[in-house]
mmCIF file with all atom_site columns, C-alpha atoms in Angstrom:
data_model
loop_
_atom_site.group_PDB
_atom_site.id
_atom_site.type_symbol
_atom_site.label_atom_id
_atom_site.label_alt_id
_atom_site.label_comp_id
_atom_site.label_asym_id
_atom_site.label_entity_id
_atom_site.label_seq_id
_atom_site.pdbx_PDB_ins_code
_atom_site.Cartn_x
_atom_site.Cartn_y
_atom_site.Cartn_z
_atom_site.occupancy
_atom_site.B_iso_or_equiv
_atom_site.pdbx_formal_charge
_atom_site.auth_seq_id
_atom_site.auth_comp_id
_atom_site.auth_asym_id
_atom_site.auth_atom_id
_atom_site.pdbx_PDB_model_num
ATOM 1   C CA . MET A 1 1   ? 13.579  -22.548 11.795  1.00 88.00 ? 1   MET A CA 1
ATOM 2   C CA . LEU A 1 2   ? 10.502  -20.949 12.858  1.00 87.00 ? 2   LEU A CA 1
ATOM 3   C CA . ARG A 1 3   ? 8.071   -19.021 10.333  1.00 90.00 ? 3   ARG A CA 1
ATOM 4   C CA . CYS A 1 4   ? 7.217   -15.614 11.442  1.00 88.00 ? 4   CYS A CA 1
ATOM 5   C CA . ALA A 1 5   ? 4.699   -12.973 10.363  1.00 86.00 ? 5   ALA A CA 1
ATOM 6   C CA . THR A 1 6   ? 7.158   -11.147 7.939   1.00 87.00 ? 6   THR A CA 1
ATOM 7   C CA . PRO A 1 7   ? 7.399   -12.841 4.576   1.00 87.00 ? 7   PRO A CA 1
ATOM 8   C CA . GLY A 1 8   ? 10.345  -14.538 3.803   1.00 86.00 ? 8   GLY A CA 1
ATOM 9   C CA . ILE A 1 9   ? 11.864  -14.226 7.265   1.00 87.00 ? 9   ILE A CA 1
ATOM 10  C CA . TYR A 1 10  ? 12.325  -17.283 9.757   1.00 88.00 ? 10  TYR A CA 1
ATOM 11  C CA . PHE A 1 11  ? 13.772  -17.395 13.433  1.00 91.00 ? 11  PHE A CA 1
ATOM 12  C CA . GLU A 1 12  ? 16.341  -19.476 14.461  1.00 91.00 ? 12  GLU A CA 1
ATOM 13  C CA . ALA A 1 13  ? 15.217  -21.582 17.276  1.00 90.00 ? 13  ALA A CA 1
ATOM 14  C CA . THR A 1 14  ? 17.525  -23.427 19.818  1.00 91.00 ? 14  THR A CA 1
ATOM 15  C CA . PHE A 1 15  ? 15.207  -25.759 21.986  1.00 88.00 ? 15  PHE A CA 1
ATOM 16  C CA . ALA A 1 16  ? 16.165  -27.339 25.505  1.00 87.00 ? 16  ALA A CA 1
ATOM 17  C CA . ILE A 1 17  ? 13.873  -29.819 26.732  1.00 83.00 ? 17  ILE A CA 1
ATOM 18  C CA . GLU A 1 18  ? 13.646  -31.905 29.693  1.00 83.00 ? 18  GLU A CA 1
ATOM 19  C CA . TRP A 1 19  ? 11.338  -34.862 29.775  1.00 79.00 ? 19  TRP A CA 1
ATOM 20  C CA . ARG A 1 20  ? 10.537  -38.048 31.105  1.00 79.00 ? 20  ARG A CA 1
ATOM 21  C CA . PRO A 1 21  ? 8.826   -40.927 29.604  1.00 78.00 ? 21  PRO A CA 1
ATOM 22  C CA . ALA A 1 22  ? 5.360   -42.318 30.865  1.00 73.00 ? 22  ALA A CA 1
ATOM 23  C CA . LEU A 1 23  ? 5.458   -45.836 32.389  1.00 66.00 ? 23  LEU A CA 1
ATOM 24  C CA . ARG A 1 24  ? 4.528   -47.249 28.958  1.00 68.00 ? 24  ARG A CA 1
ATOM 25  C CA . THR A 1 25  ? 7.014   -45.969 26.388  1.00 66.00 ? 25  THR A CA 1
ATOM 26  C CA . ARG A 1 26  ? 6.510   -46.052 23.301  1.00 70.00 ? 26  ARG A CA 1
ATOM 27  C CA . PRO A 1 27  ? 9.096   -45.972 20.016  1.00 71.00 ? 27  PRO A CA 1
ATOM 28  C CA . ASN A 1 28  ? 10.627  -42.663 18.632  1.00 75.00 ? 28  ASN A CA 1
ATOM 29  C CA . LEU A 1 29  ? 9.687   -40.936 21.758  1.00 76.00 ? 29  LEU A CA 1
ATOM 30  C CA . GLU A 1 30  ? 12.026  -38.280 21.510  1.00 80.00 ? 30  GLU A CA 1
ATOM 31  C CA . ASP A 1 31  ? 10.952  -37.679 18.014  1.00 80.00 ? 31  ASP A CA 1
ATOM 32  C CA . LEU A 1 32  ? 7.539   -37.080 19.515  1.00 80.00 ? 32  LEU A CA 1
ATOM 33  C CA . VAL A 1 33  ? 8.664   -34.473 22.457  1.00 80.00 ? 33  VAL A CA 1
ATOM 34  C CA . LEU A 1 34  ? 10.643  -32.614 19.569  1.00 84.00 ? 34  LEU A CA 1
ATOM 35  C CA . SER A 1 35  ? 7.738   -32.418 17.143  1.00 83.00 ? 35  SER A CA 1
ATOM 36  C CA . GLN A 1 36  ? 5.062   -31.329 19.674  1.00 82.00 ? 36  GLN A CA 1
ATOM 37  C CA . ALA A 1 37  ? 7.382   -28.872 20.962  1.00 85.00 ? 37  ALA A CA 1
ATOM 38  C CA . LEU A 1 38  ? 8.205   -27.448 17.281  1.00 87.00 ? 38  LEU A CA 1
ATOM 39  C CA . SER A 1 39  ? 4.546   -27.631 16.366  1.00 86.00 ? 39  SER A CA 1
ATOM 40  C CA . ALA A 1 40  ? 3.476   -25.352 19.735  1.00 86.00 ? 40  ALA A CA 1
ATOM 41  C CA . ALA A 1 41  ? 6.276   -22.863 18.757  1.00 88.00 ? 41  ALA A CA 1
ATOM 42  C CA . GLY A 1 42  ? 5.555   -22.655 15.296  1.00 88.00 ? 42  GLY A CA 1
ATOM 43  C CA . GLU A 1 43  ? 1.915   -21.471 15.998  1.00 89.00 ? 43  GLU A CA 1
ATOM 44  C CA . VAL A 1 44  ? 2.971   -18.876 18.336  1.00 90.00 ? 44  VAL A CA 1
ATOM 45  C CA . ALA A 1 45  ? 6.048   -17.806 16.118  1.00 90.00 ? 45  ALA A CA 1
ATOM 46  C CA . ARG A 1 46  ? 3.649   -16.989 12.931  1.00 90.00 ? 46  ARG A CA 1
ATOM 47  C CA . ARG A 1 47  ? 1.663   -14.297 15.011  1.00 90.00 ? 47  ARG A CA 1
ATOM 48  C CA . PHE A 1 48  ? 4.980   -12.269 15.241  1.00 90.00 ? 48  PHE A CA 1
ATOM 49  C CA . GLU A 1 49  ? 7.151   -9.726  12.926  1.00 90.00 ? 49  GLU A CA 1
ATOM 50  C CA . ALA A 1 50  ? 10.831  -10.344 12.772  1.00 88.00 ? 50  ALA A CA 1
ATOM 51  C CA . VAL A 1 51  ? 11.524  -7.362  14.673  1.00 87.00 ? 51  VAL A CA 1
ATOM 52  C CA . GLU A 1 52  ? 9.398   -8.866  17.585  1.00 88.00 ? 52  GLU A CA 1
ATOM 53  C CA . VAL A 1 53  ? 11.957  -11.648 18.430  1.00 88.00 ? 53  VAL A CA 1
ATOM 54  C CA . ARG A 1 54  ? 11.967  -11.339 21.802  1.00 92.00 ? 54  ARG A CA 1
ATOM 55  C CA . THR A 1 55  ? 8.298   -10.933 22.467  1.00 91.00 ? 55  THR A CA 1
ATOM 56  C CA . ALA A 1 56  ? 7.996   -13.944 20.159  1.00 91.00 ? 56  ALA A CA 1
ATOM 57  C CA . GLN A 1 57  ? 10.629  -15.835 22.465  1.00 90.00 ? 57  GLN A CA 1
ATOM 58  C CA . ASP A 1 58  ? 8.925   -14.835 25.932  1.00 90.00 ? 58  ASP A CA 1
ATOM 59  C CA . THR A 1 59  ? 5.310   -16.168 24.417  1.00 90.00 ? 59  THR A CA 1
ATOM 60  C CA . ILE A 1 60  ? 6.618   -19.254 22.996  1.00 88.00 ? 60  ILE A CA 1
ATOM 61  C CA . ASN A 1 61  ? 8.040   -20.042 26.451  1.00 88.00 ? 61  ASN A CA 1
ATOM 62  C CA . ALA A 1 62  ? 5.068   -19.179 28.188  1.00 86.00 ? 62  ALA A CA 1
ATOM 63  C CA . GLU A 1 63  ? 3.219   -21.493 25.810  1.00 84.00 ? 63  GLU A CA 1
ATOM 64  C CA . LEU A 1 64  ? 5.445   -24.325 26.506  1.00 80.00 ? 64  LEU A CA 1
ATOM 65  C CA . GLY A 1 65  ? 5.031   -24.350 30.050  1.00 77.00 ? 65  GLY A CA 1
ATOM 66  C CA . THR A 1 66  ? 1.109   -24.804 29.901  1.00 74.00 ? 66  THR A CA 1
ATOM 67  C CA . PRO A 1 67  ? -0.365  -27.692 31.514  1.00 65.00 ? 67  PRO A CA 1
ATOM 68  C CA . GLN A 1 68  ? -1.314  -29.267 27.813  1.00 64.00 ? 68  GLN A CA 1
ATOM 69  C CA . HIS A 1 69  ? 2.516   -29.213 26.935  1.00 64.00 ? 69  HIS A CA 1
ATOM 70  C CA . THR A 1 70  ? 3.890   -30.235 30.166  1.00 63.00 ? 70  THR A CA 1
ATOM 71  C CA . ARG A 1 71  ? 1.493   -33.439 30.797  1.00 67.00 ? 71  ARG A CA 1
ATOM 72  C CA . ALA A 1 72  ? 1.448   -35.371 27.738  1.00 66.00 ? 72  ALA A CA 1
ATOM 73  C CA . ASP A 1 73  ? -0.033  -39.013 27.240  1.00 68.00 ? 73  ASP A CA 1
ATOM 74  C CA . ALA A 1 74  ? 3.568   -40.626 26.578  1.00 67.00 ? 74  ALA A CA 1
ATOM 75  C CA . TYR A 1 75  ? 5.926   -38.400 28.281  1.00 71.00 ? 75  TYR A CA 1
ATOM 76  C CA . ARG A 1 76  ? 6.010   -35.789 31.384  1.00 74.00 ? 76  ARG A CA 1
ATOM 77  C CA . CYS A 1 77  ? 7.832   -32.608 30.266  1.00 71.00 ? 77  CYS A CA 1
ATOM 78  C CA . LEU A 1 78  ? 9.549   -31.402 33.020  1.00 73.00 ? 78  LEU A CA 1
ATOM 79  C CA . GLY A 1 79  ? 11.188  -28.013 31.530  1.00 77.00 ? 79  GLY A CA 1
ATOM 80  C CA . ALA A 1 80  ? 11.107  -26.655 27.771  1.00 82.00 ? 80  ALA A CA 1
ATOM 81  C CA . ARG A 1 81  ? 12.671  -23.521 26.569  1.00 86.00 ? 81  ARG A CA 1
ATOM 82  C CA . VAL A 1 82  ? 13.608  -21.910 23.242  1.00 89.00 ? 82  VAL A CA 1
ATOM 83  C CA . LYS A 1 83  ? 15.878  -19.208 22.330  1.00 92.00 ? 83  LYS A CA 1
ATOM 84  C CA . LEU A 1 84  ? 14.952  -17.267 19.123  1.00 90.00 ? 84  LEU A CA 1
ATOM 85  C CA . ALA A 1 85  ? 17.570  -15.372 17.066  1.00 90.00 ? 85  ALA A CA 1
ATOM 86  C CA . LEU A 1 86  ? 17.551  -13.864 13.454  1.00 89.00 ? 86  LEU A CA 1
ATOM 87  C CA . SER A 1 87  ? 20.680  -14.647 11.422  1.00 88.00 ? 87  SER A CA 1
ATOM 88  C CA . GLU A 1 88  ? 22.727  -12.061 9.911   1.00 89.00 ? 88  GLU A CA 1
ATOM 89  C CA . THR A 1 89  ? 21.140  -12.038 6.359   1.00 89.00 ? 89  THR A CA 1
ATOM 90  C CA . ALA A 1 90  ? 17.681  -11.785 8.020   1.00 88.00 ? 90  ALA A CA 1
ATOM 91  C CA . ARG A 1 91  ? 18.601  -8.954  9.965   1.00 88.00 ? 91  ARG A CA 1
ATOM 92  C CA . GLU A 1 92  ? 19.997  -7.365  6.854   1.00 89.00 ? 92  GLU A CA 1
ATOM 93  C CA . ASN A 1 93  ? 16.641  -7.976  5.100   1.00 88.00 ? 93  ASN A CA 1
ATOM 94  C CA . VAL A 1 94  ? 14.487  -6.663  8.246   1.00 88.00 ? 94  VAL A CA 1
ATOM 95  C CA . ALA A 1 95  ? 16.462  -3.478  8.340   1.00 89.00 ? 95  ALA A CA 1
ATOM 96  C CA . GLN A 1 96  ? 16.262  -3.147  4.621   1.00 90.00 ? 96  GLN A CA 1
ATOM 97  C CA . LEU A 1 97  ? 12.337  -3.493  4.828   1.00 88.00 ? 97  LEU A CA 1
ATOM 98  C CA . ARG A 1 98  ? 12.000  -1.303  7.892   1.00 88.00 ? 98  ARG A CA 1
ATOM 99  C CA . ALA A 1 99  ? 13.771  1.289   5.794   1.00 91.00 ? 99  ALA A CA 1
ATOM 100 C CA . ASP A 1 100 ? 11.458  0.736   2.687   1.00 90.00 ? 100 ASP A CA 1
ATOM 101 C CA . GLU A 1 101 ? 8.499   1.170   4.667   1.00 89.00 ? 101 GLU A CA 1
ATOM 102 C CA . ALA A 1 102 ? 9.617   4.184   6.218   1.00 91.00 ? 102 ALA A CA 1
ATOM 103 C CA . ARG A 1 103 ? 10.221  5.716   2.873   1.00 91.00 ? 103 ARG A CA 1
ATOM 104 C CA . VAL A 1 104 ? 6.690   4.680   1.696   1.00 90.00 ? 104 VAL A CA 1
ATOM 105 C CA . ARG A 1 105 ? 5.268   6.479   4.546   1.00 92.00 ? 105 ARG A CA 1
ATOM 106 C CA . ARG A 1 106 ? 7.336   9.720   3.805   1.00 90.00 ? 106 ARG A CA 1
ATOM 107 C CA . LEU A 1 107 ? 6.484   9.470   0.283   1.00 84.00 ? 107 LEU A CA 1
ATOM 108 C CA . ARG A 1 108 ? 2.437   9.186   1.059   1.00 86.00 ? 108 ARG A CA 1
ATOM 109 C CA . PHE A 1 109 ? 2.885   11.989  3.565   1.00 87.00 ? 109 PHE A CA 1
ATOM 110 C CA . LEU A 1 110 ? 4.578   14.216  0.936   1.00 82.00 ? 110 LEU A CA 1
ATOM 111 C CA . ARG A 1 111 ? 2.065   13.344  -1.486  1.00 78.00 ? 111 ARG A CA 1
ATOM 112 C CA . THR A 1 112 ? -1.083  14.134  0.780   1.00 80.00 ? 112 THR A CA 1
ATOM 113 C CA . ASN A 1 113 ? 0.434   17.022  2.314   1.00 78.00 ? 113 ASN A CA 1
ATOM 114 C CA . LEU A 1 114 ? 2.784   18.489  -0.541  1.00 77.00 ? 114 LEU A CA 1
ATOM 115 C CA . TYR A 1 115 ? 2.488   17.155  -3.873  1.00 74.00 ? 115 TYR A CA 1
ATOM 116 C CA . GLU A 1 116 ? -1.145  17.334  -4.279  1.00 73.00 ? 116 GLU A CA 1
ATOM 117 C CA . HIS A 1 117 ? -0.971  21.119  -3.706  1.00 75.00 ? 117 HIS A CA 1
ATOM 118 C CA . PRO A 1 118 ? 0.869   22.567  -6.577  1.00 73.00 ? 118 PRO A CA 1
ATOM 119 C CA . ASP A 1 119 ? 1.243   25.997  -5.108  1.00 74.00 ? 119 ASP A CA 1
ATOM 120 C CA . LEU A 1 120 ? 3.071   24.429  -2.103  1.00 78.00 ? 120 LEU A CA 1
ATOM 121 C CA . PHE A 1 121 ? 5.102   22.260  -4.460  1.00 75.00 ? 121 PHE A CA 1
ATOM 122 C CA . VAL A 1 122 ? 6.426   25.201  -6.303  1.00 75.00 ? 122 VAL A CA 1
ATOM 123 C CA . LEU A 1 123 ? 7.054   27.032  -2.995  1.00 78.00 ? 123 LEU A CA 1
ATOM 124 C CA . ASP A 1 124 ? 9.076   24.343  -1.908  1.00 79.00 ? 124 ASP A CA 1
ATOM 125 C CA . ARG A 1 125 ? 11.116  23.979  -5.135  1.00 76.00 ? 125 ARG A CA 1
ATOM 126 C CA . ILE A 1 126 ? 11.905  27.370  -4.817  1.00 77.00 ? 126 ILE A CA 1
ATOM 127 C CA . GLU A 1 127 ? 13.071  27.233  -1.240  1.00 78.00 ? 127 GLU A CA 1
ATOM 128 C CA . ARG A 1 128 ? 15.529  24.278  -2.222  1.00 79.00 ? 128 ARG A CA 1
ATOM 129 C CA . GLN A 1 129 ? 16.835  26.136  -5.269  1.00 74.00 ? 129 GLN A CA 1
ATOM 130 C CA . ALA A 1 130 ? 19.710  28.938  -4.402  1.00 66.00 ? 130 ALA A CA 1
ATOM 131 C CA . ASP A 1 131 ? 18.532  30.973  -7.720  1.00 71.00 ? 131 ASP A CA 1
ATOM 132 C CA . PHE A 1 132 ? 15.135  32.160  -8.241  1.00 70.00 ? 132 PHE A CA 1
ATOM 133 C CA . PRO A 1 133 ? 13.792  29.860  -10.948 1.00 67.00 ? 133 PRO A CA 1
ATOM 134 C CA . GLY A 1 134 ? 12.697  31.078  -14.711 1.00 69.00 ? 134 GLY A CA 1
ATOM 135 C CA . SER A 1 135 ? 8.952   30.924  -15.510 1.00 67.00 ? 135 SER A CA 1
ATOM 136 C CA . GLY A 1 136 ? 9.469   28.155  -17.879 1.00 70.00 ? 136 GLY A CA 1
ATOM 137 C CA . GLN A 1 137 ? 10.930  26.230  -14.558 1.00 71.00 ? 137 GLN A CA 1
ATOM 138 C CA . VAL A 1 138 ? 7.894   26.763  -12.576 1.00 72.00 ? 138 VAL A CA 1
ATOM 139 C CA . ALA A 1 139 ? 5.623   26.121  -15.115 1.00 73.00 ? 139 ALA A CA 1
ATOM 140 C CA . ASP A 1 140 ? 7.386   22.495  -15.313 1.00 74.00 ? 140 ASP A CA 1
ATOM 141 C CA . TRP A 1 141 ? 6.773   22.165  -11.732 1.00 73.00 ? 141 TRP A CA 1
ATOM 142 C CA . GLN A 1 142 ? 3.224   23.292  -11.826 1.00 71.00 ? 142 GLN A CA 1
ATOM 143 C CA . ARG A 1 143 ? 2.667   20.744  -14.736 1.00 72.00 ? 143 ARG A CA 1
ATOM 144 C CA . LEU A 1 144 ? 4.408   18.105  -12.494 1.00 74.00 ? 144 LEU A CA 1
ATOM 145 C CA . ALA A 1 145 ? 2.038   18.861  -9.572  1.00 73.00 ? 145 ALA A CA 1
ATOM 146 C CA . ARG A 1 146 ? -1.072  18.766  -11.609 1.00 71.00 ? 146 ARG A CA 1
ATOM 147 C CA . TRP A 1 147 ? 0.180   15.262  -13.151 1.00 70.00 ? 147 TRP A CA 1
ATOM 148 C CA . ILE A 1 148 ? 0.694   14.031  -9.563  1.00 70.00 ? 148 ILE A CA 1
ATOM 149 C CA . VAL A 1 149 ? -2.854  15.210  -8.363  1.00 67.00 ? 149 VAL A CA 1
ATOM 150 C CA . ALA A 1 150 ? -4.413  13.550  -11.651 1.00 66.00 ? 150 ALA A CA 1
ATOM 151 C CA . SER A 1 151 ? -2.655  10.373  -11.558 1.00 64.00 ? 151 SER A CA 1
ATOM 152 C CA . ASN A 1 152 ? -5.630  8.304   -10.156 1.00 64.00 ? 152 ASN A CA 1
ATOM 153 C CA . GLU A 1 153 ? -8.327  10.145  -12.034 1.00 64.00 ? 153 GLU A CA 1
ATOM 154 C CA . TRP A 1 154 ? -10.228 9.064   -14.764 1.00 64.00 ? 154 TRP A CA 1
ATOM 155 C CA . TRP A 1 155 ? -9.542  12.301  -16.444 1.00 60.00 ? 155 TRP A CA 1
ATOM 156 C CA . GLN A 1 156 ? -5.988  12.288  -16.217 1.00 61.00 ? 156 GLN A CA 1
ATOM 157 C CA . PRO A 1 157 ? -5.363  11.253  -20.153 1.00 66.00 ? 157 PRO A CA 1
ATOM 158 C CA . VAL A 1 158 ? -7.662  14.101  -20.927 1.00 66.00 ? 158 VAL A CA 1
ATOM 159 C CA . LEU A 1 159 ? -5.351  16.884  -19.100 1.00 64.00 ? 159 LEU A CA 1
ATOM 160 C CA . GLU A 1 160 ? -2.194  15.120  -21.050 1.00 65.00 ? 160 GLU A CA 1
ATOM 161 C CA . GLN A 1 161 ? -3.970  15.684  -24.173 1.00 68.00 ? 161 GLN A CA 1
ATOM 162 C CA . TRP A 1 162 ? -5.024  19.252  -23.461 1.00 67.00 ? 162 TRP A CA 1
ATOM 163 C CA . GLU A 1 163 ? -1.618  20.191  -22.323 1.00 67.00 ? 163 GLU A CA 1
ATOM 164 C CA . SER A 1 164 ? -0.111  18.756  -25.605 1.00 69.00 ? 164 SER A CA 1
ATOM 165 C CA . VAL A 1 165 ? -2.801  20.799  -27.533 1.00 66.00 ? 165 VAL A CA 1
ATOM 166 C CA . GLY A 1 166 ? -2.499  23.703  -25.703 1.00 64.00 ? 166 GLY A CA 1
ATOM 167 C CA . ARG A 1 167 ? 1.396   24.213  -26.290 1.00 64.00 ? 167 ARG A CA 1
ATOM 168 C CA . GLY A 1 168 ? 0.313   25.826  -29.601 1.00 64.00 ? 168 GLY A CA 1
ATOM 169 C CA . PHE A 1 169 ? -1.876  28.607  -27.866 1.00 67.00 ? 169 PHE A CA 1
ATOM 170 C CA . ASP A 1 170 ? 0.698   31.280  -26.902 1.00 68.00 ? 170 ASP A CA 1
ATOM 171 C CA . ASP A 1 171 ? -1.865  34.172  -27.155 1.00 71.00 ? 171 ASP A CA 1
ATOM 172 C CA . ILE A 1 172 ? -4.047  34.746  -24.172 1.00 72.00 ? 172 ILE A CA 1
ATOM 173 C CA . GLU A 1 173 ? -7.124  35.517  -26.561 1.00 77.00 ? 173 GLU A CA 1
ATOM 174 C CA . LEU A 1 174 ? -6.514  32.371  -28.323 1.00 76.00 ? 174 LEU A CA 1
ATOM 175 C CA . GLN A 1 175 ? -6.357  30.265  -24.829 1.00 73.00 ? 175 GLN A CA 1
ATOM 176 C CA . ASN A 1 176 ? -9.654  31.602  -23.781 1.00 76.00 ? 176 ASN A CA 1
ATOM 177 C CA . ARG A 1 177 ? -11.544 30.544  -27.079 1.00 80.00 ? 177 ARG A CA 1
ATOM 178 C CA . ALA A 1 178 ? -9.798  27.220  -26.852 1.00 77.00 ? 178 ALA A CA 1
ATOM 179 C CA . MET A 1 179 ? -11.183 26.760  -23.472 1.00 77.00 ? 179 MET A CA 1
ATOM 180 C CA . LEU A 1 180 ? -14.656 27.779  -24.622 1.00 83.00 ? 180 LEU A CA 1
ATOM 181 C CA . ALA A 1 181 ? -14.633 25.462  -27.152 1.00 81.00 ? 181 ALA A CA 1
ATOM 182 C CA . LEU A 1 182 ? -13.530 22.414  -24.937 1.00 78.00 ? 182 LEU A CA 1
ATOM 183 C CA . CYS A 1 183 ? -16.250 23.506  -22.308 1.00 81.00 ? 183 CYS A CA 1
ATOM 184 C CA . GLU A 1 184 ? -18.971 23.430  -25.104 1.00 85.00 ? 184 GLU A CA 1
ATOM 185 C CA . ALA A 1 185 ? -17.712 20.174  -26.728 1.00 81.00 ? 185 ALA A CA 1
ATOM 186 C CA . LEU A 1 186 ? -17.944 18.780  -23.212 1.00 77.00 ? 186 LEU A CA 1
ATOM 187 C CA . ARG A 1 187 ? -21.582 20.276  -22.737 1.00 82.00 ? 187 ARG A CA 1
ATOM 188 C CA . THR A 1 188 ? -22.900 18.794  -26.380 1.00 85.00 ? 188 THR A CA 1
ATOM 189 C CA . LEU A 1 189 ? -21.382 15.468  -25.341 1.00 79.00 ? 189 LEU A CA 1
ATOM 190 C CA . THR A 1 190 ? -23.416 15.457  -21.968 1.00 79.00 ? 190 THR A CA 1
ATOM 191 C CA . ASP A 1 191 ? -26.505 16.595  -23.421 1.00 77.00 ? 191 ASP A CA 1
ATOM 192 C CA . GLU A 1 192 ? -25.971 13.612  -26.117 1.00 73.00 ? 192 GLU A CA 1
ATOM 193 C CA . LYS A 1 193 ? -25.681 11.132  -23.346 1.00 68.00 ? 193 LYS A CA 1
ATOM 194 C CA . ALA A 1 194 ? -28.715 12.449  -21.357 1.00 69.00 ? 194 ALA A CA 1
ATOM 195 C CA . LEU A 1 195 ? -30.708 12.345  -24.922 1.00 69.00 ? 195 LEU A CA 1
ATOM 196 C CA . SER A 1 196 ? -29.506 8.765   -25.345 1.00 71.00 ? 196 SER A CA 1
ATOM 197 C CA . GLN A 1 197 ? -30.691 7.540   -21.560 1.00 64.00 ? 197 GLN A CA 1
ATOM 198 C CA . SER A 1 198 ? -34.145 8.718   -22.137 1.00 58.00 ? 198 SER A CA 1
ATOM 199 C CA . PRO A 1 199 ? -35.374 7.040   -25.341 1.00 55.00 ? 199 PRO A CA 1
ATOM 200 C CA . THR A 1 200 ? -39.252 8.142   -23.891 1.00 53.00 ? 200 THR A CA 1
ATOM 201 C CA . ASP A 1 201 ? -38.605 11.711  -23.786 1.00 53.00 ? 201 ASP A CA 1
ATOM 202 C CA . THR A 1 202 ? -36.810 11.827  -26.821 1.00 50.00 ? 202 THR A CA 1
ATOM 203 C CA . ALA A 1 203 ? -39.901 10.040  -28.793 1.00 53.00 ? 203 ALA A CA 1
ATOM 204 C CA . SER A 1 204 ? -42.157 12.614  -26.794 1.00 54.00 ? 204 SER A CA 1
ATOM 205 C CA . ILE A 1 205 ? -40.289 15.141  -28.356 1.00 49.00 ? 205 ILE A CA 1
ATOM 206 C CA . ARG A 1 206 ? -40.500 13.752  -31.464 1.00 54.00 ? 206 ARG A CA 1
ATOM 207 C CA . ARG A 1 207 ? -44.251 13.415  -31.802 1.00 55.00 ? 207 ARG A CA 1
ATOM 208 C CA . SER A 1 208 ? -44.570 16.855  -30.429 1.00 54.00 ? 208 SER A CA 1
ATOM 209 C CA . ASP A 1 209 ? -42.726 18.296  -33.441 1.00 55.00 ? 209 ASP A CA 1
ATOM 210 C CA . ALA A 1 210 ? -44.476 15.926  -35.771 1.00 50.00 ? 210 ALA A CA 1
ATOM 211 C CA . ALA A 1 211 ? -47.680 17.331  -34.560 1.00 52.00 ? 211 ALA A CA 1
ATOM 212 C CA . GLN A 1 212 ? -46.583 20.974  -34.777 1.00 52.00 ? 212 GLN A CA 1
ATOM 213 C CA . GLY A 1 213 ? -45.642 20.402  -38.418 1.00 52.00 ? 213 GLY A CA 1
ATOM 214 C CA . ARG A 1 214 ? -48.939 18.972  -39.252 1.00 52.00 ? 214 ARG A CA 1
ATOM 215 C CA . GLY A 1 215 ? -50.802 22.003  -37.715 1.00 51.00 ? 215 GLY A CA 1
ATOM 216 C CA . ALA A 1 216 ? -48.842 24.347  -39.510 1.00 46.00 ? 216 ALA A CA 1
#
């Protein structure tokens, strides 16, 4: 079993090695031959994904034919070949992994080109539906599209709270007044933050006000 670049997937490797011992033999020479062949094959196999099993096999065989592997100190390698395969379970896992990756790519494409554009999203929903949707359903689609757009933004909680509060404003005049109140609150908050970050300017304003008071 040779580990490949795909997490959790292994190549099944079958080796055929022909070798000849050197003049001065050493014990467990066969284990040494197999160990060095496995080490060389394993280094190559880790560079390839599971779907590249044939490419990995050809690359390993080319590596096993290089001089540093055919002329070792304790033996002479006359020929070494490996055949790689994937088990049935590994093939099923690879197929599922590729399907998941394709689905993620499709969702990312749809988000970028459709779901982040509320108008296109609503038109897509209308095309998919036989009957023309009511205003309530269109509003739900628009709300969902806005939520998708804002999902990674810091102000998403503000949007959710504002939609929750805004459900009670059915009158257009009340909606406009609510928007003005929100804008005024945010402007006041921004002004307070600016003052808190400029203590020198604030002290100068206070001294100026005090001088005007004494002059009066």
